[in-house]
Short mmCIF file of C-alpha atoms and ligand atoms in Angstrom, two decimals:
data_model
loop_
_atom_site.label_atom_id
_atom_site.label_comp_id
_atom_site.label_asym_id
_atom_site.label_seq_id
_atom_site.Cartn_x
_atom_site.Cartn_y
_atom_site.Cartn_z
CA MET A 1138 98.50 62.36 110.41
CA LYS A 1139 101.39 64.76 110.41
CA SER A 1140 100.05 68.22 110.48
CA TYR A 1141 101.91 71.55 109.99
CA ASN A 1142 101.13 75.08 110.63
CA ILE A 1143 102.69 77.47 108.29
CA ALA A 1144 102.58 81.34 108.63
CA LEU A 1145 101.52 82.73 104.95
CA LEU A 1146 103.01 86.31 104.58
CA ALA A 1147 102.03 86.94 100.88
CA GLY A 1148 103.02 90.97 100.91
CA ASP A 1149 102.85 93.15 98.32
CA GLY A 1150 102.74 93.01 94.43
CA VAL A 1151 102.84 89.53 93.05
CA GLY A 1152 103.46 87.97 96.42
CA LYS A 1153 99.70 86.59 96.64
CA GLU A 1154 100.11 85.24 92.95
CA VAL A 1155 103.16 83.25 93.61
CA THR A 1156 102.13 81.94 97.17
CA ASP A 1157 98.38 80.98 95.95
CA GLU A 1158 100.54 78.73 93.80
CA ALA A 1159 102.64 77.36 96.26
CA VAL A 1160 99.83 76.95 98.81
CA LYS A 1161 98.17 74.73 95.73
CA ILE A 1162 101.11 72.69 95.47
CA LEU A 1163 101.41 72.00 99.34
CA ASN A 1164 98.00 71.25 99.53
CA ALA A 1165 98.77 68.74 96.53
CA VAL A 1166 101.44 67.14 98.57
CA GLY A 1167 99.30 66.88 101.52
CA GLU A 1168 96.72 65.18 99.59
CA LYS A 1169 98.90 62.61 98.08
CA GLN A 1170 100.88 61.91 101.04
CA SER A 1171 98.29 62.41 103.76
CA ILE A 1172 99.86 65.13 105.48
CA GLU A 1173 98.09 68.09 106.68
CA PHE A 1174 99.19 71.93 106.28
CA ASN A 1175 97.18 74.77 107.83
CA PHE A 1176 97.79 78.28 107.04
CA GLU A 1177 97.48 81.51 108.69
CA SER A 1178 97.66 84.47 106.61
CA ALA A 1179 99.00 87.68 108.08
CA LEU A 1180 99.86 91.25 106.71
CA ILE A 1181 103.62 92.32 105.95
CA GLY A 1182 105.07 95.07 103.98
CA GLY A 1183 103.43 97.90 102.28
CA CYS A 1184 100.02 96.24 102.75
CA ALA A 1185 100.59 96.10 106.51
CA TYR A 1186 101.56 99.72 106.33
CA ASP A 1187 98.29 100.78 104.62
CA LYS A 1188 96.15 99.20 107.57
CA TYR A 1189 98.21 99.60 110.55
CA LYS A 1190 101.09 102.43 109.70
CA THR A 1191 103.79 100.07 110.29
CA PRO A 1192 105.37 97.33 107.49
CA LEU A 1193 105.87 94.67 110.36
CA PRO A 1194 102.63 94.65 113.07
CA GLU A 1195 103.14 92.96 116.18
CA GLU A 1196 100.32 90.44 115.40
CA THR A 1197 102.15 89.41 112.24
CA LEU A 1198 105.32 88.58 114.31
CA LYS A 1199 103.13 86.50 116.66
CA ILE A 1200 101.85 84.65 114.06
CA ALA A 1201 105.08 83.87 112.43
CA LYS A 1202 106.49 83.12 116.08
CA SER A 1203 103.89 80.33 116.66
CA ALA A 1204 103.99 78.84 113.39
CA ASP A 1205 106.02 75.88 112.48
CA ALA A 1206 107.62 78.01 109.44
CA VAL A 1207 106.78 80.91 107.20
CA LEU A 1208 106.27 81.27 103.66
CA LEU A 1209 106.62 84.67 102.48
CA GLY A 1210 105.69 86.07 99.02
CA ALA A 1211 107.57 89.51 98.54
CA VAL A 1212 107.31 93.33 99.80
CA GLY A 1213 107.46 96.47 98.32
CA GLY A 1214 105.76 98.71 95.80
CA TRP A 1215 106.07 102.20 93.97
CA GLU A 1216 103.39 103.48 96.19
CA TYR A 1217 105.84 103.33 99.26
CA ASP A 1218 109.02 104.19 97.56
CA LYS A 1219 108.74 107.87 99.11
CA LEU A 1220 107.98 106.66 102.89
CA PRO A 1221 110.42 107.33 105.62
CA PRO A 1222 113.02 104.72 105.71
CA GLU A 1223 111.56 103.18 109.27
CA VAL A 1224 108.55 102.36 107.70
CA ARG A 1225 109.27 101.20 104.29
CA PRO A 1226 108.13 97.55 103.34
CA GLU A 1227 111.66 96.44 103.02
CA LYS A 1228 112.11 97.37 106.94
CA ALA A 1229 109.76 94.46 107.70
CA LEU A 1230 111.89 91.99 106.06
CA LEU A 1231 114.73 92.93 108.01
CA GLY A 1232 112.92 93.17 110.93
CA ILE A 1233 111.51 89.63 110.77
CA ARG A 1234 114.76 88.36 109.88
CA LYS A 1235 116.27 89.85 113.14
CA GLU A 1236 113.49 89.01 115.16
CA LEU A 1237 113.39 85.39 114.35
CA ASN A 1238 117.22 85.25 114.32
CA LEU A 1239 117.06 83.95 110.85
CA PHE A 1240 121.26 84.33 110.36
CA ALA A 1241 121.52 81.46 108.06
CA ASN A 1242 120.31 82.46 104.51
CA LEU A 1243 120.44 79.46 102.04
CA ARG A 1244 120.34 80.64 98.17
CA PRO A 1245 120.68 77.76 95.91
CA ALA A 1246 121.58 78.39 92.15
CA ILE A 1247 120.62 75.52 90.11
CA VAL A 1248 120.74 75.25 86.47
CA TYR A 1249 118.24 72.91 85.14
CA PRO A 1250 119.07 71.14 82.11
CA GLU A 1251 115.68 71.92 80.50
CA LEU A 1252 116.45 75.68 80.78
CA THR A 1253 120.26 76.08 79.98
CA SER A 1254 119.26 77.80 76.79
CA ILE A 1255 117.43 80.61 78.57
CA SER A 1256 120.56 81.50 80.40
CA PRO A 1257 122.33 84.80 79.20
CA LEU A 1258 125.49 83.05 79.20
CA LYS A 1259 126.78 80.36 76.87
CA SER A 1260 125.17 76.75 77.76
CA ASP A 1261 128.47 75.21 77.83
CA ILE A 1262 129.50 77.55 80.84
CA VAL A 1263 126.34 77.25 82.72
CA ALA A 1264 124.96 73.70 82.16
CA GLY A 1265 125.37 71.73 85.24
CA THR A 1266 125.80 74.48 87.59
CA ASP A 1267 124.85 73.85 91.27
CA ILE A 1268 125.58 76.24 93.75
CA MET A 1269 124.48 76.95 97.27
CA ILE A 1270 124.89 80.47 98.35
CA ILE A 1271 125.20 80.52 102.19
CA ARG A 1272 124.57 84.11 103.32
CA GLU A 1273 124.88 85.62 106.71
CA LEU A 1274 121.50 87.66 107.09
CA THR A 1275 121.35 89.30 110.49
CA GLY A 1276 124.48 91.10 110.65
CA ASP A 1277 127.00 93.12 108.64
CA VAL A 1278 126.45 96.56 107.32
CA TYR A 1279 122.95 96.03 107.25
CA PHE A 1280 122.62 96.03 110.90
CA GLY A 1281 125.64 97.69 112.23
CA THR A 1282 125.65 100.58 114.34
CA PRO A 1283 126.70 103.78 114.49
CA LYS A 1284 124.78 104.46 111.33
CA GLY A 1285 123.17 107.76 109.93
CA VAL A 1286 123.51 111.03 108.03
CA GLU A 1287 124.69 113.91 109.88
CA ILE A 1288 126.32 117.20 109.34
CA LYS A 1289 130.18 116.88 109.63
CA ASN A 1290 132.80 119.51 108.73
CA GLY A 1291 130.02 121.73 107.25
CA GLU A 1292 128.33 119.26 104.94
CA LYS A 1293 126.04 116.14 104.83
CA PHE A 1294 127.80 112.99 105.88
CA GLY A 1295 126.28 109.49 105.72
CA PHE A 1296 127.68 106.58 107.19
CA ASN A 1297 127.09 102.70 108.15
CA ASN A 1298 129.21 100.22 109.73
CA MET A 1299 130.45 96.85 108.72
CA CYS A 1300 130.88 94.65 111.85
CA TYR A 1301 130.74 91.06 112.88
CA TYR A 1302 131.10 89.45 116.18
CA GLU A 1303 133.13 86.31 115.88
CA SER A 1304 130.16 84.32 117.22
CA GLU A 1305 128.25 85.44 114.08
CA ILE A 1306 130.73 84.36 112.03
CA ARG A 1307 131.41 80.91 113.76
CA ARG A 1308 127.88 79.95 113.64
CA ILE A 1309 127.11 80.71 109.57
CA ALA A 1310 130.80 78.88 108.90
CA HIS A 1311 129.22 76.06 110.52
CA THR A 1312 126.25 76.23 108.71
CA ALA A 1313 128.40 76.24 105.55
CA PHE A 1314 130.84 73.40 106.42
CA LYS A 1315 127.53 71.06 107.47
CA THR A 1316 125.94 71.93 104.18
CA ALA A 1317 128.75 71.01 102.23
CA MET A 1318 129.23 67.91 104.16
CA GLN A 1319 125.78 67.20 102.53
CA ARG A 1320 127.33 68.15 99.09
CA ASN A 1321 130.44 68.15 97.35
CA LYS A 1322 132.30 68.95 100.36
CA LYS A 1323 133.75 72.41 99.10
CA VAL A 1324 133.30 75.60 100.65
CA CYS A 1325 134.78 78.99 99.02
CA SER A 1326 134.76 81.83 101.82
CA VAL A 1327 134.15 85.12 100.18
CA ASP A 1328 135.28 88.32 101.73
CA LYS A 1329 137.44 91.53 101.30
CA ALA A 1330 140.16 90.61 103.36
CA ASN A 1331 142.84 92.58 101.43
CA VAL A 1332 141.27 95.89 102.39
CA LEU A 1333 138.55 95.20 105.54
CA ASP A 1334 139.67 94.64 109.04
CA VAL A 1335 136.18 92.83 109.32
CA SER A 1336 137.13 90.45 106.58
CA ARG A 1337 140.18 89.83 108.00
CA LEU A 1338 138.51 88.40 111.07
CA TRP A 1339 136.15 86.73 108.85
CA ARG A 1340 138.75 84.64 107.28
CA GLU A 1341 140.61 83.87 110.39
CA THR A 1342 137.43 82.45 112.04
CA VAL A 1343 136.36 80.52 108.79
CA THR A 1344 139.86 78.84 108.75
CA ASP A 1345 139.40 78.00 112.44
CA VAL A 1346 136.05 76.57 112.15
CA ALA A 1347 137.21 74.48 109.14
CA LYS A 1348 139.44 72.53 111.50
CA GLU A 1349 136.38 70.67 112.70
CA TYR A 1350 135.60 69.83 109.31
CA PRO A 1351 138.73 68.18 107.79
CA GLU A 1352 136.84 66.59 104.85
CA VAL A 1353 135.77 69.71 103.49
CA GLU A 1354 138.01 71.54 101.01
CA LEU A 1355 138.01 75.15 102.17
CA SER A 1356 139.25 78.00 99.54
CA TYR A 1357 138.79 81.85 99.96
CA MET A 1358 138.23 84.59 97.52
CA TYR A 1359 137.81 88.03 97.19
CA VAL A 1360 134.57 89.42 96.18
CA ASP A 1361 135.37 91.28 93.48
CA ASN A 1362 137.08 87.98 92.04
CA ALA A 1363 133.96 85.86 92.89
CA ALA A 1364 131.78 88.29 91.15
CA MET A 1365 133.93 87.43 87.92
CA GLN A 1366 134.48 83.94 88.65
CA ILE A 1367 130.61 83.09 89.00
CA ILE A 1368 130.31 84.35 85.42
CA ARG A 1369 133.62 83.07 84.01
CA ASP A 1370 133.36 79.30 85.27
CA PRO A 1371 130.52 78.81 87.55
CA LYS A 1372 130.96 75.07 87.81
CA GLN A 1373 133.97 75.37 90.02
CA PHE A 1374 131.85 76.47 93.24
CA ASP A 1375 129.91 74.13 95.54
CA VAL A 1376 129.26 76.11 98.56
CA ILE A 1377 129.88 79.84 98.70
CA LEU A 1378 130.28 81.47 102.15
CA THR A 1379 129.73 85.01 102.48
CA GLY A 1380 128.61 87.94 104.69
CA ASN A 1381 125.28 89.60 104.61
CA ILE A 1382 126.15 92.56 101.68
CA PHE A 1383 128.40 90.46 99.76
CA GLY A 1384 125.79 87.59 99.53
CA ASP A 1385 122.86 89.86 98.67
CA ILE A 1386 124.94 91.04 95.59
CA LEU A 1387 126.24 87.74 94.30
CA SER A 1388 123.19 85.75 94.95
CA ASP A 1389 121.50 88.37 92.49
CA GLU A 1390 124.41 87.52 89.96
CA ALA A 1391 124.31 83.58 90.41
CA SER A 1392 120.47 83.99 89.89
CA MET A 1393 121.09 84.91 86.12
CA LEU A 1394 122.98 81.82 85.71
CA SER A 1395 119.81 79.87 85.61
CA GLY A 1396 118.27 82.66 83.11
CA SER A 1397 115.45 84.26 85.32
CA LEU A 1398 115.05 85.58 89.04
CA GLY A 1399 111.72 83.85 88.97
CA LEU A 1400 113.15 80.13 89.41
CA LEU A 1401 115.04 80.57 92.35
CA PRO A 1402 113.90 79.68 95.90
CA SER A 1403 115.72 80.58 99.40
CA ALA A 1404 115.15 79.46 103.01
CA SER A 1405 116.59 81.59 106.00
CA LEU A 1406 117.13 79.54 109.22
CA SER A 1407 117.78 80.33 112.85
CA ASP A 1408 119.20 77.83 115.45
CA SER A 1409 115.67 77.27 116.98
CA LYS A 1410 112.49 76.13 114.72
CA TYR A 1411 112.01 79.64 113.32
CA ALA A 1412 112.45 79.66 109.65
CA MET A 1413 111.15 81.60 106.62
CA TYR A 1414 111.14 80.72 103.06
CA GLU A 1415 110.82 82.78 100.14
CA PRO A 1416 111.57 83.46 96.72
CA ILE A 1417 114.71 85.63 95.89
CA HIS A 1418 112.68 88.02 93.49
CA GLY A 1419 110.97 90.79 94.73
CA SER A 1420 107.37 92.12 94.19
CA ALA A 1421 107.47 93.01 90.54
CA PRO A 1422 104.91 95.83 90.77
CA ASP A 1423 105.17 95.94 87.06
CA ILE A 1424 103.39 92.82 86.50
CA LYS A 1425 101.32 92.47 89.26
CA GLY A 1426 97.82 91.02 88.85
CA LYS A 1427 98.28 89.92 85.28
CA ASN A 1428 98.70 86.33 86.18
CA ILE A 1429 101.96 86.22 84.25
CA VAL A 1430 104.54 86.07 87.22
CA ASN A 1431 106.70 82.66 87.44
CA PRO A 1432 105.31 80.77 90.43
CA ILE A 1433 108.24 78.42 90.30
CA ALA A 1434 110.73 79.99 92.79
CA THR A 1435 108.09 80.26 95.53
CA ILE A 1436 106.94 76.73 94.94
CA LEU A 1437 110.47 75.71 95.11
CA SER A 1438 110.89 77.65 98.44
CA ALA A 1439 107.75 75.86 99.85
CA GLY A 1440 109.70 72.58 98.95
CA MET A 1441 112.81 73.85 100.61
CA MET A 1442 110.25 74.44 103.87
CA LEU A 1443 109.33 70.25 103.63
CA LYS A 1444 113.22 69.49 103.41
CA TYR A 1445 114.42 72.11 105.80
CA SER A 1446 111.85 72.42 108.59
CA PHE A 1447 109.80 69.37 108.51
CA ASN A 1448 112.24 66.66 107.21
CA LEU A 1449 110.13 65.58 104.32
CA ASP A 1450 112.60 64.81 101.89
CA PHE A 1451 110.76 62.45 99.97
CA GLU A 1452 107.84 65.31 99.71
CA TYR A 1453 110.63 67.83 98.33
CA ASP A 1454 111.58 65.39 95.69
CA LEU A 1455 108.20 65.04 94.69
CA ILE A 1456 107.85 69.08 94.12
CA GLU A 1457 111.27 69.01 92.26
CA HIS A 1458 110.34 66.35 90.03
CA ALA A 1459 107.07 67.74 89.22
CA VAL A 1460 108.64 71.18 88.46
CA ARG A 1461 111.21 69.59 86.02
CA LYS A 1462 108.80 67.67 84.54
CA THR A 1463 106.53 70.70 83.71
CA LEU A 1464 109.72 72.38 82.37
CA LYS A 1465 110.61 69.27 80.27
CA ASP A 1466 107.08 69.05 78.75
CA GLY A 1467 107.59 72.62 77.48
CA PHE A 1468 105.28 74.73 79.80
CA ARG A 1469 106.96 78.00 80.41
CA THR A 1470 105.96 81.59 82.01
CA ASN A 1471 106.59 84.84 80.19
CA ASP A 1472 110.02 85.21 82.07
CA ILE A 1473 111.41 82.09 80.66
CA MET A 1474 109.47 81.61 77.65
CA GLN A 1475 111.46 80.16 74.14
CA LYS A 1476 110.38 79.29 70.77
CA GLY A 1477 108.10 76.18 70.39
CA MET A 1478 107.33 75.95 73.99
CA THR A 1479 103.75 76.62 75.28
CA LEU A 1480 103.22 80.27 77.05
CA THR A 1481 101.58 79.49 80.10
CA SER A 1482 100.06 81.68 83.04
CA THR A 1483 100.86 81.93 86.98
CA SER A 1484 97.76 79.54 87.64
CA LYS A 1485 97.89 77.45 85.05
CA LEU A 1486 101.64 76.52 85.30
CA GLY A 1487 100.64 75.64 89.12
CA ASP A 1488 97.75 73.52 87.82
CA ILE A 1489 100.07 71.53 85.84
CA ILE A 1490 102.99 71.18 88.68
CA LYS A 1491 100.14 70.22 90.74
CA ASP A 1492 98.84 67.60 88.44
CA ASN A 1493 102.43 66.10 88.30
CA ILE A 1494 102.67 65.92 91.95
CA LEU A 1495 99.25 63.97 91.93
CA SER A 1496 100.41 61.51 89.27
CA GLY A 1497 103.98 61.56 89.88
CA MET A 1498 106.46 59.09 91.55
C1 LIG B 1002 117.25 90.19 99.46
C2 LIG B 1002 116.52 91.91 99.14
C3 LIG B 1002 116.78 92.51 100.61
C4 LIG B 1002 117.99 92.59 101.13
C5 LIG B 1002 115.94 93.75 100.34
C6 LIG B 1002 114.66 94.00 99.79
C7 LIG B 1002 115.80 94.53 101.75
O1 LIG B 1002 117.61 92.35 98.28
O2 LIG B 1002 116.42 89.62 99.99
O3 LIG B 1002 118.20 89.94 98.64
O4 LIG B 1002 118.78 93.31 100.77
O5 LIG B 1002 118.19 91.69 101.60
MG1 LIG B 1003 118.89 91.00 97.27
#
């Protein structure tokens, strides 16, 4: 029997509620397909700070590194907003990305036919959208030095450094082109090369890597234009390749094509076995503990784990079909509720998806 060890980092806020449902679904897949999933839990974010005075304890890193993959809920909460930057929950997220060398962040933005009407955009604009955003995750202004706040010319002066090594651009470009080869063979590289030197290197390097993928059509877009085009005509995109900060912003924007942050999964990959899967939404402290959060983003993240870490493509399809059937049958959490549909709690939605897995395909 195949067996996989998963580090379970539920984190803060709604993290536990959504990862509980993802575990339920993985266990259902395991039951149906005779696969064993073992889970080892560890603390990350605010809950880790409460106990250890650090948001990313050594023990958690050890568990994450020894597992076959990491499933993360979310980190952060109002009670931690006043903490010094070095121990804020978000720091744990950046820390684990860097420690595990998770440089490739895959954020699919898919508009399910069952849900086109919940998008804030017109249905005919969003219907059929299927974009894969490939965001570089361990470089850029997020990690660049020097950084800080100092006194300069008699006043406070804050600075960060937007920077990339050519090798960092190369490896994420390869990820994008390889991904495009499995899809519609189009890559749009997003930068700000009309203003930034680092973007000029980005563009030059991506252009060079593209020579190794003659079948892929490469285009370029400035980030401001890309932000506009994603709203104007999202269907023009297949793979969007971009840096850390632009990818952060554009992926939140793209999530709204689907109508809810609660639907979108993500995978963060390295060039070793290290990989982490998490919903793109945050810890949502305002709805914590109410059993109303949408678990679909985390369930689909678990699905991406099966596909990208364990090569279980059939099992990924099982999960995706079960989610789509559940939506088709009219079950909705509050964030995607529509007239005439059945309002469903977090755990109930998980149960229905589970039943669809056990009876499906
Ligand atoms: C994300 C988040 C994080 C980021 C924050 C929480 C540090 O917004 O994963 O998109 O900026 O990368
Ligand atoms: Mg973000």
